[in-house]
PDB file of C-alpha atoms in Angstrom:
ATOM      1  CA  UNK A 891      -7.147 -14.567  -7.174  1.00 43.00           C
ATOM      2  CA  UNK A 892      -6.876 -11.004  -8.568  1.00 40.00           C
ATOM      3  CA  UNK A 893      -9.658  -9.592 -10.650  1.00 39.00           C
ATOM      4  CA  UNK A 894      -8.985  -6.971 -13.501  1.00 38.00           C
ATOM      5  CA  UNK A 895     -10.550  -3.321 -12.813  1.00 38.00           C
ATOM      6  CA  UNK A 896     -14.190  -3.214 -15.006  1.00 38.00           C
ATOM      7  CA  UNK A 897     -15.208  -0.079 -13.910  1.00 37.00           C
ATOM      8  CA  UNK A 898     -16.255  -1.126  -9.950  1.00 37.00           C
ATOM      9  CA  UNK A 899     -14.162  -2.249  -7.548  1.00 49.00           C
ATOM     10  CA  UNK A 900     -14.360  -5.889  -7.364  1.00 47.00           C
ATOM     11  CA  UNK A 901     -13.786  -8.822  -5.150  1.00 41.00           C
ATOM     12  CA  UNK A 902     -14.528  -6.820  -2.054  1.00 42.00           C
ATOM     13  CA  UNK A 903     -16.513  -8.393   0.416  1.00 40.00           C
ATOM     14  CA  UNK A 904     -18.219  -6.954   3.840  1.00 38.00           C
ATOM     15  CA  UNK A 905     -14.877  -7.877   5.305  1.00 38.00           C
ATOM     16  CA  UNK A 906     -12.654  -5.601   3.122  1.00 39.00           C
ATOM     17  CA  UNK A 907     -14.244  -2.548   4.054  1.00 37.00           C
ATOM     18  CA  UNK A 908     -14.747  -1.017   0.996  1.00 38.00           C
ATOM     19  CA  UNK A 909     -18.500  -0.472   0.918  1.00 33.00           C
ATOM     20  CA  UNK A 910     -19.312  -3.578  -1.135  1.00 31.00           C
ATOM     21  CA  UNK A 911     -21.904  -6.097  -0.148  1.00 26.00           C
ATOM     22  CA  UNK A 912     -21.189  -8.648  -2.440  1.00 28.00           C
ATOM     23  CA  UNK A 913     -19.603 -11.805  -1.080  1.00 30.00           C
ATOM     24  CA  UNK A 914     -16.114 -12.426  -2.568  1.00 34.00           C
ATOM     25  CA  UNK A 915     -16.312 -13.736  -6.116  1.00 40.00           C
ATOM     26  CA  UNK A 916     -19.230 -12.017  -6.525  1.00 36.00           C
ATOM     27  CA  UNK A 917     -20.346 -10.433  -9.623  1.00 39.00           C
ATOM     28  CA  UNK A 918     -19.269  -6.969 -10.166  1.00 46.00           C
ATOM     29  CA  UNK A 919     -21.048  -3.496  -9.046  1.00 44.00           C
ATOM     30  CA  UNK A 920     -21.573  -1.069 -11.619  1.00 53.00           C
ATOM     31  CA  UNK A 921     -20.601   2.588 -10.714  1.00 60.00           C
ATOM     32  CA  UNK A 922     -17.462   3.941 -10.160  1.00 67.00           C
ATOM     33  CA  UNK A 923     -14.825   2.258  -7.826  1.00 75.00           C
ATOM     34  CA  UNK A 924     -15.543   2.181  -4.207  1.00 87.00           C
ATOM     35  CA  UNK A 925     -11.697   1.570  -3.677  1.00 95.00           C
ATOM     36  CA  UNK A 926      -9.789   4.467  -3.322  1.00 95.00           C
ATOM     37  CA  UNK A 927      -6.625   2.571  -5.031  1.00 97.00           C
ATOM     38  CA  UNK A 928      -9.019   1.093  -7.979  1.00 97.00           C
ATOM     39  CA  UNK A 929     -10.385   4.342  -8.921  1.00 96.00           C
ATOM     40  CA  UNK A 930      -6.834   5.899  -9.294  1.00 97.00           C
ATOM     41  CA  UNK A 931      -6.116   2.958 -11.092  1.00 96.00           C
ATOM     42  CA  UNK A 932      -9.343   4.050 -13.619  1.00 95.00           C
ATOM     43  CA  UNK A 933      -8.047   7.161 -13.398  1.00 94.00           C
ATOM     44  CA  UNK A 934     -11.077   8.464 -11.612  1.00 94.00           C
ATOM     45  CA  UNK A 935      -9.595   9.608  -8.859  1.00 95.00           C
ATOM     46  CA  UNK A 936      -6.020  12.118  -8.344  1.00 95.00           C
ATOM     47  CA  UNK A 937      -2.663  10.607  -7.468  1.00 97.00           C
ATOM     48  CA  UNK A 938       0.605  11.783  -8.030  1.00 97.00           C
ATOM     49  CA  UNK A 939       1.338   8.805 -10.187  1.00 98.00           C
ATOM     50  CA  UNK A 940       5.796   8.436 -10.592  1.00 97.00           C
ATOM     51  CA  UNK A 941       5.934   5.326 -12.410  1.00 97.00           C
ATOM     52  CA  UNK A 942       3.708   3.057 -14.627  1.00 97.00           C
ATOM     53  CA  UNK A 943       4.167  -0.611 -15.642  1.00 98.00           C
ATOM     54  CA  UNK A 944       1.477  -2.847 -17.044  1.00 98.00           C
ATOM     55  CA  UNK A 945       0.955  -4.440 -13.783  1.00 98.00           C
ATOM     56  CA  UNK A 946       1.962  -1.919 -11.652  1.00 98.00           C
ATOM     57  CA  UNK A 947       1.412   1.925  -9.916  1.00 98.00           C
ATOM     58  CA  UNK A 948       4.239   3.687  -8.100  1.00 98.00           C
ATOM     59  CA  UNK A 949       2.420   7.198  -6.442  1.00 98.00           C
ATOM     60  CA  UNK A 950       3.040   9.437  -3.449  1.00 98.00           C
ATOM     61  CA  UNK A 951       0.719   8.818  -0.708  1.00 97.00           C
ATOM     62  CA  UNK A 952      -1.717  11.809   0.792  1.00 94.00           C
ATOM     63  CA  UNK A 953       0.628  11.677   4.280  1.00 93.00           C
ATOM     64  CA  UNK A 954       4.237  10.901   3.250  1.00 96.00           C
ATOM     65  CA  UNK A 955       6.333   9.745   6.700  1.00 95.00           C
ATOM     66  CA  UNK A 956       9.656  10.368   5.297  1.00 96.00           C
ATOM     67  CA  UNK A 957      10.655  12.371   1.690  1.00 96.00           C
ATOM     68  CA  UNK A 958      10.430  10.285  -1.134  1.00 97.00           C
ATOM     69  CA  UNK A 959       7.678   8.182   0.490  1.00 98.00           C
ATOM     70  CA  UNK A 960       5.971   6.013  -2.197  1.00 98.00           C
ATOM     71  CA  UNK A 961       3.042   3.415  -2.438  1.00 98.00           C
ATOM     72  CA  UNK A 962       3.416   0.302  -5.034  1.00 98.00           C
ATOM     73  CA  UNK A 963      -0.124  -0.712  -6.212  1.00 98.00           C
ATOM     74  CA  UNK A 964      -0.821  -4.077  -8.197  1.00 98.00           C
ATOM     75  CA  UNK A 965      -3.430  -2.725 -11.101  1.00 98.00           C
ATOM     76  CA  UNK A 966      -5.752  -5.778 -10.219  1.00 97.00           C
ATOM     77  CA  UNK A 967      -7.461  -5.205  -7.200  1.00 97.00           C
ATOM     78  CA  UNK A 968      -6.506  -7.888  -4.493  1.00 97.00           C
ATOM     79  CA  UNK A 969      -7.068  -7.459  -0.802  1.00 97.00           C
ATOM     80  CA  UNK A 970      -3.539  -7.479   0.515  1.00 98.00           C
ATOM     81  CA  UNK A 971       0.269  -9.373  -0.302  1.00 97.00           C
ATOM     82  CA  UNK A 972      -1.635 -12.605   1.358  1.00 98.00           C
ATOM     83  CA  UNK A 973      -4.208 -13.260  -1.301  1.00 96.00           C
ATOM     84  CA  UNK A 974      -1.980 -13.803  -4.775  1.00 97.00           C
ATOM     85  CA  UNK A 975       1.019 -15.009  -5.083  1.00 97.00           C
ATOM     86  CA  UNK A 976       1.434 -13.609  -8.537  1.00 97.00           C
ATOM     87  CA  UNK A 977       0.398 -10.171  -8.267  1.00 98.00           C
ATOM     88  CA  UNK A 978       2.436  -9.936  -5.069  1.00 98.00           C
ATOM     89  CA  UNK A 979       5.409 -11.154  -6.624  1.00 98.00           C
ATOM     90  CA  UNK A 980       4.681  -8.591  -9.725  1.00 98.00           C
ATOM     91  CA  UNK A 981       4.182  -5.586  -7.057  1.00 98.00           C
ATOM     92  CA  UNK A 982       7.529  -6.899  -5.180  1.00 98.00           C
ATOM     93  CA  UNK A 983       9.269  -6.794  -8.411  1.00 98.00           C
ATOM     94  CA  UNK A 984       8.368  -3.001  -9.109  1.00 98.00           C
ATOM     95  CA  UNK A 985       9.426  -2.227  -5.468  1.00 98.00           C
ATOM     96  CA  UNK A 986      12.781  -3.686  -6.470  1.00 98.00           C
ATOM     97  CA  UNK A 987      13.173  -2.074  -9.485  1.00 98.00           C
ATOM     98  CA  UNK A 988      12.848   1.155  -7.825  1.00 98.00           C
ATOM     99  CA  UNK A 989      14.154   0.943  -4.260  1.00 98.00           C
ATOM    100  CA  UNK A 990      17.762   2.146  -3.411  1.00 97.00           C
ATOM    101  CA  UNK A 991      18.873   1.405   0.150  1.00 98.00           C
ATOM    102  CA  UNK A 992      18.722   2.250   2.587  1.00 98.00           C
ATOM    103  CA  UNK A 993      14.904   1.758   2.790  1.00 98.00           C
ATOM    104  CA  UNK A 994      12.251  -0.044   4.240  1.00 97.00           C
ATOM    105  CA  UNK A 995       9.694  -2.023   2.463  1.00 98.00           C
ATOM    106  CA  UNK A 996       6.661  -2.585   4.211  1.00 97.00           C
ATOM    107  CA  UNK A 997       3.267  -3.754   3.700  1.00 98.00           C
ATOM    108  CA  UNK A 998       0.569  -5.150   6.715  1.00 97.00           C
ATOM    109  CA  UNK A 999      -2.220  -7.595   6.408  1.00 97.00           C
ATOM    110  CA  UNK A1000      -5.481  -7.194   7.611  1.00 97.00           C
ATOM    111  CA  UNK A1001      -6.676  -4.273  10.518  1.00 96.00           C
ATOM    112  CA  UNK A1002      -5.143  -5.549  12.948  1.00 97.00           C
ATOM    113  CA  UNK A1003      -1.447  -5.471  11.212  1.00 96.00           C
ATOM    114  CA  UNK A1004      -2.905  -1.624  10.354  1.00 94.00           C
ATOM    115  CA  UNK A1005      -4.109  -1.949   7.133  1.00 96.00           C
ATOM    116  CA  UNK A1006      -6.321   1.081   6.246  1.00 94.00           C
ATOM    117  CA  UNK A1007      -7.017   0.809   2.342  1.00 95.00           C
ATOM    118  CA  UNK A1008      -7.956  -3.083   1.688  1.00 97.00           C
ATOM    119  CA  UNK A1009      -6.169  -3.271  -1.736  1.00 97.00           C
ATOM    120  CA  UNK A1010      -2.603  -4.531  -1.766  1.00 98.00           C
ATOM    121  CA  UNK A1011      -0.031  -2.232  -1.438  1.00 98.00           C
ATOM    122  CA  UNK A1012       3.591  -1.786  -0.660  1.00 98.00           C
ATOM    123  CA  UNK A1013       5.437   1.210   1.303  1.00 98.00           C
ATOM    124  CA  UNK A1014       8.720   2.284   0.060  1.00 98.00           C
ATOM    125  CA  UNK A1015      10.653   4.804   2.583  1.00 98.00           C
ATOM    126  CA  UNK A1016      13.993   5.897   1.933  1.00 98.00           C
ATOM    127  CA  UNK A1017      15.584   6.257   5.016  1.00 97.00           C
ATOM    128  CA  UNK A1018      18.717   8.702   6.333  1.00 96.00           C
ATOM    129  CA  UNK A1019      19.927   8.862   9.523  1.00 94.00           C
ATOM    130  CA  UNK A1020      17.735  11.072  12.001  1.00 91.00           C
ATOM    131  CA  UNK A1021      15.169  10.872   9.969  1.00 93.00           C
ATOM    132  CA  UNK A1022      13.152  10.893  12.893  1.00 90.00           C
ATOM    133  CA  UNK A1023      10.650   7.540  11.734  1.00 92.00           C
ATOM    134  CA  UNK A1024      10.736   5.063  14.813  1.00 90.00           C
ATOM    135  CA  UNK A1025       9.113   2.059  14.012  1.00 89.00           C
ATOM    136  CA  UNK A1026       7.724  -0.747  16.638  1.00 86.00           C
ATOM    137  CA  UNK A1027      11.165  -2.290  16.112  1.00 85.00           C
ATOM    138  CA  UNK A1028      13.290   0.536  16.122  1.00 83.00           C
ATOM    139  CA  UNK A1029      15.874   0.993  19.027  1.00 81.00           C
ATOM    140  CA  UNK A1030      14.696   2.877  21.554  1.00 72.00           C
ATOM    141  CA  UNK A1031      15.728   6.359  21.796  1.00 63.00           C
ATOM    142  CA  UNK A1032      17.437   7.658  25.340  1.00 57.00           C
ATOM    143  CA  UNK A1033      15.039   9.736  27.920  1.00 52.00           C
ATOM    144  CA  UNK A1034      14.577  13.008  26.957  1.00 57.00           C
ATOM    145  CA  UNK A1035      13.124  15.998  28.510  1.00 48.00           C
ATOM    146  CA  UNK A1036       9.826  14.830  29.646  1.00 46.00           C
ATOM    147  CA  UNK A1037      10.116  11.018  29.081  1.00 42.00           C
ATOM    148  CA  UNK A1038      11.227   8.373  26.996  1.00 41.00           C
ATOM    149  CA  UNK A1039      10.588   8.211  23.583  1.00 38.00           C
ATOM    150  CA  UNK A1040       9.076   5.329  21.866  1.00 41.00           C
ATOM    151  CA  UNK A1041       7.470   4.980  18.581  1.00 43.00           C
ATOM    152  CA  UNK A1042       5.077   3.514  16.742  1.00 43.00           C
ATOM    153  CA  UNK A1043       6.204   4.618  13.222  1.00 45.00           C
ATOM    154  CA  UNK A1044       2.491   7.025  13.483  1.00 46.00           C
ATOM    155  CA  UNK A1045       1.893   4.826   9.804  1.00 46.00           C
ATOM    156  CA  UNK A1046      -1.384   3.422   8.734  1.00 45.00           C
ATOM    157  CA  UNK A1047      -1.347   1.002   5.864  1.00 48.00           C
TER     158      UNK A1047
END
C-alpha cells in the first residue's frame, strides 16, 4: 500500500535499495529522504518539475534518451507499478493526460526488469522516426560498417 511522504522515505526495505533498514511497514526514519524521487517530492532535492497534480510529478530525468523525455512519479512513495493498484492507476492517468503519440510508455519492475530508482515511476518518450532509440524489441537495423546493430534501448529505470 502507498505511504504519504513524512519527511523520510518510507516503506523501503533492505530489498528496495534505498539505504533503509527497516522491514516494510516499518515505522518511519527521521532525516531527510533517502529516495532520490521522495526528496524531490519534499522538495529537498532539484528536478525540473513540468507538471503538478495532487497525486502526481511529471519532471525531466538527469539522462533524457530522446527530446521531451519525461518521468511520471506517484507523490506516495511505492516501490514500483506492481505494489498499488491505486496509485498506479493515478500515475497511468497523468501519463495519459499528457502523452501524444507516437510514444512509448514504459516502466520495469524490480532489477532485473532494470529498475534503478525503487520508487514507481513511468517513462514517457516521444518518438519520431530515426530517432535513433532501439529498444530490446525494436526491429533490427541492417549491417552496417563494422557489424550489425542491435540495441538495448542504453535505458535504466
Amino acid at each position: 500500500m502507498a505511504e504519504p511522504l513524512n519527511g523520510s522515505c518510507p516503506g523501503a526495505g533492505p530489498d528496495d535499495q534505498h539505504g533503509r533498514s527497516v522491514a516494510r511497514g516499518g515505522p518511519a526514519l527521521s532525516g531527510p529522504p533517502r529516495c532520490v524521487f521522495c526528496a524531490i517530492v519534499a522538495g529537498t532535492a532539484a528536478a525540473r518539475i513540468v507538471h503538478r497534480w495532487p497525486d502526481a510529478l511529471a519532471l525531466h530525468p538527469l539522462g533524457p534518451v530522446t527530446p521531451g523525455h519525461l518521468l511520471v512519479i506517484p507523490l506516495l512513495h511505492v516501490q514500483d507499478l506492481t505494489t498499488d493498484p491505486e496509485t498506479s492507476a493515478a500515475v497511468m492517468r497523468r501519463v495519459a493526460e499528457i502523452a501524444t503519440p507516437p510514444c512509448n510508455i514504459i516502466s520495469s519492475a524490480g532489477a532485473v526488469a532494470t529498475q534503478s530508482v525503487f520508487h514507481a515511476h513511468v517513462h514517457l518518450l516521444p518518438r519520431s522516426a530515426g530517432d535513433g532509440l532501439l529498444l530490446p524489441w525494436s526491429p533490427r537495423q541492417p549491417p552496417e560498417a563494422g557489424g550489425t546493430r542491435t540495441g538495448t534501448g542504453g535505458m535504466s529505470v
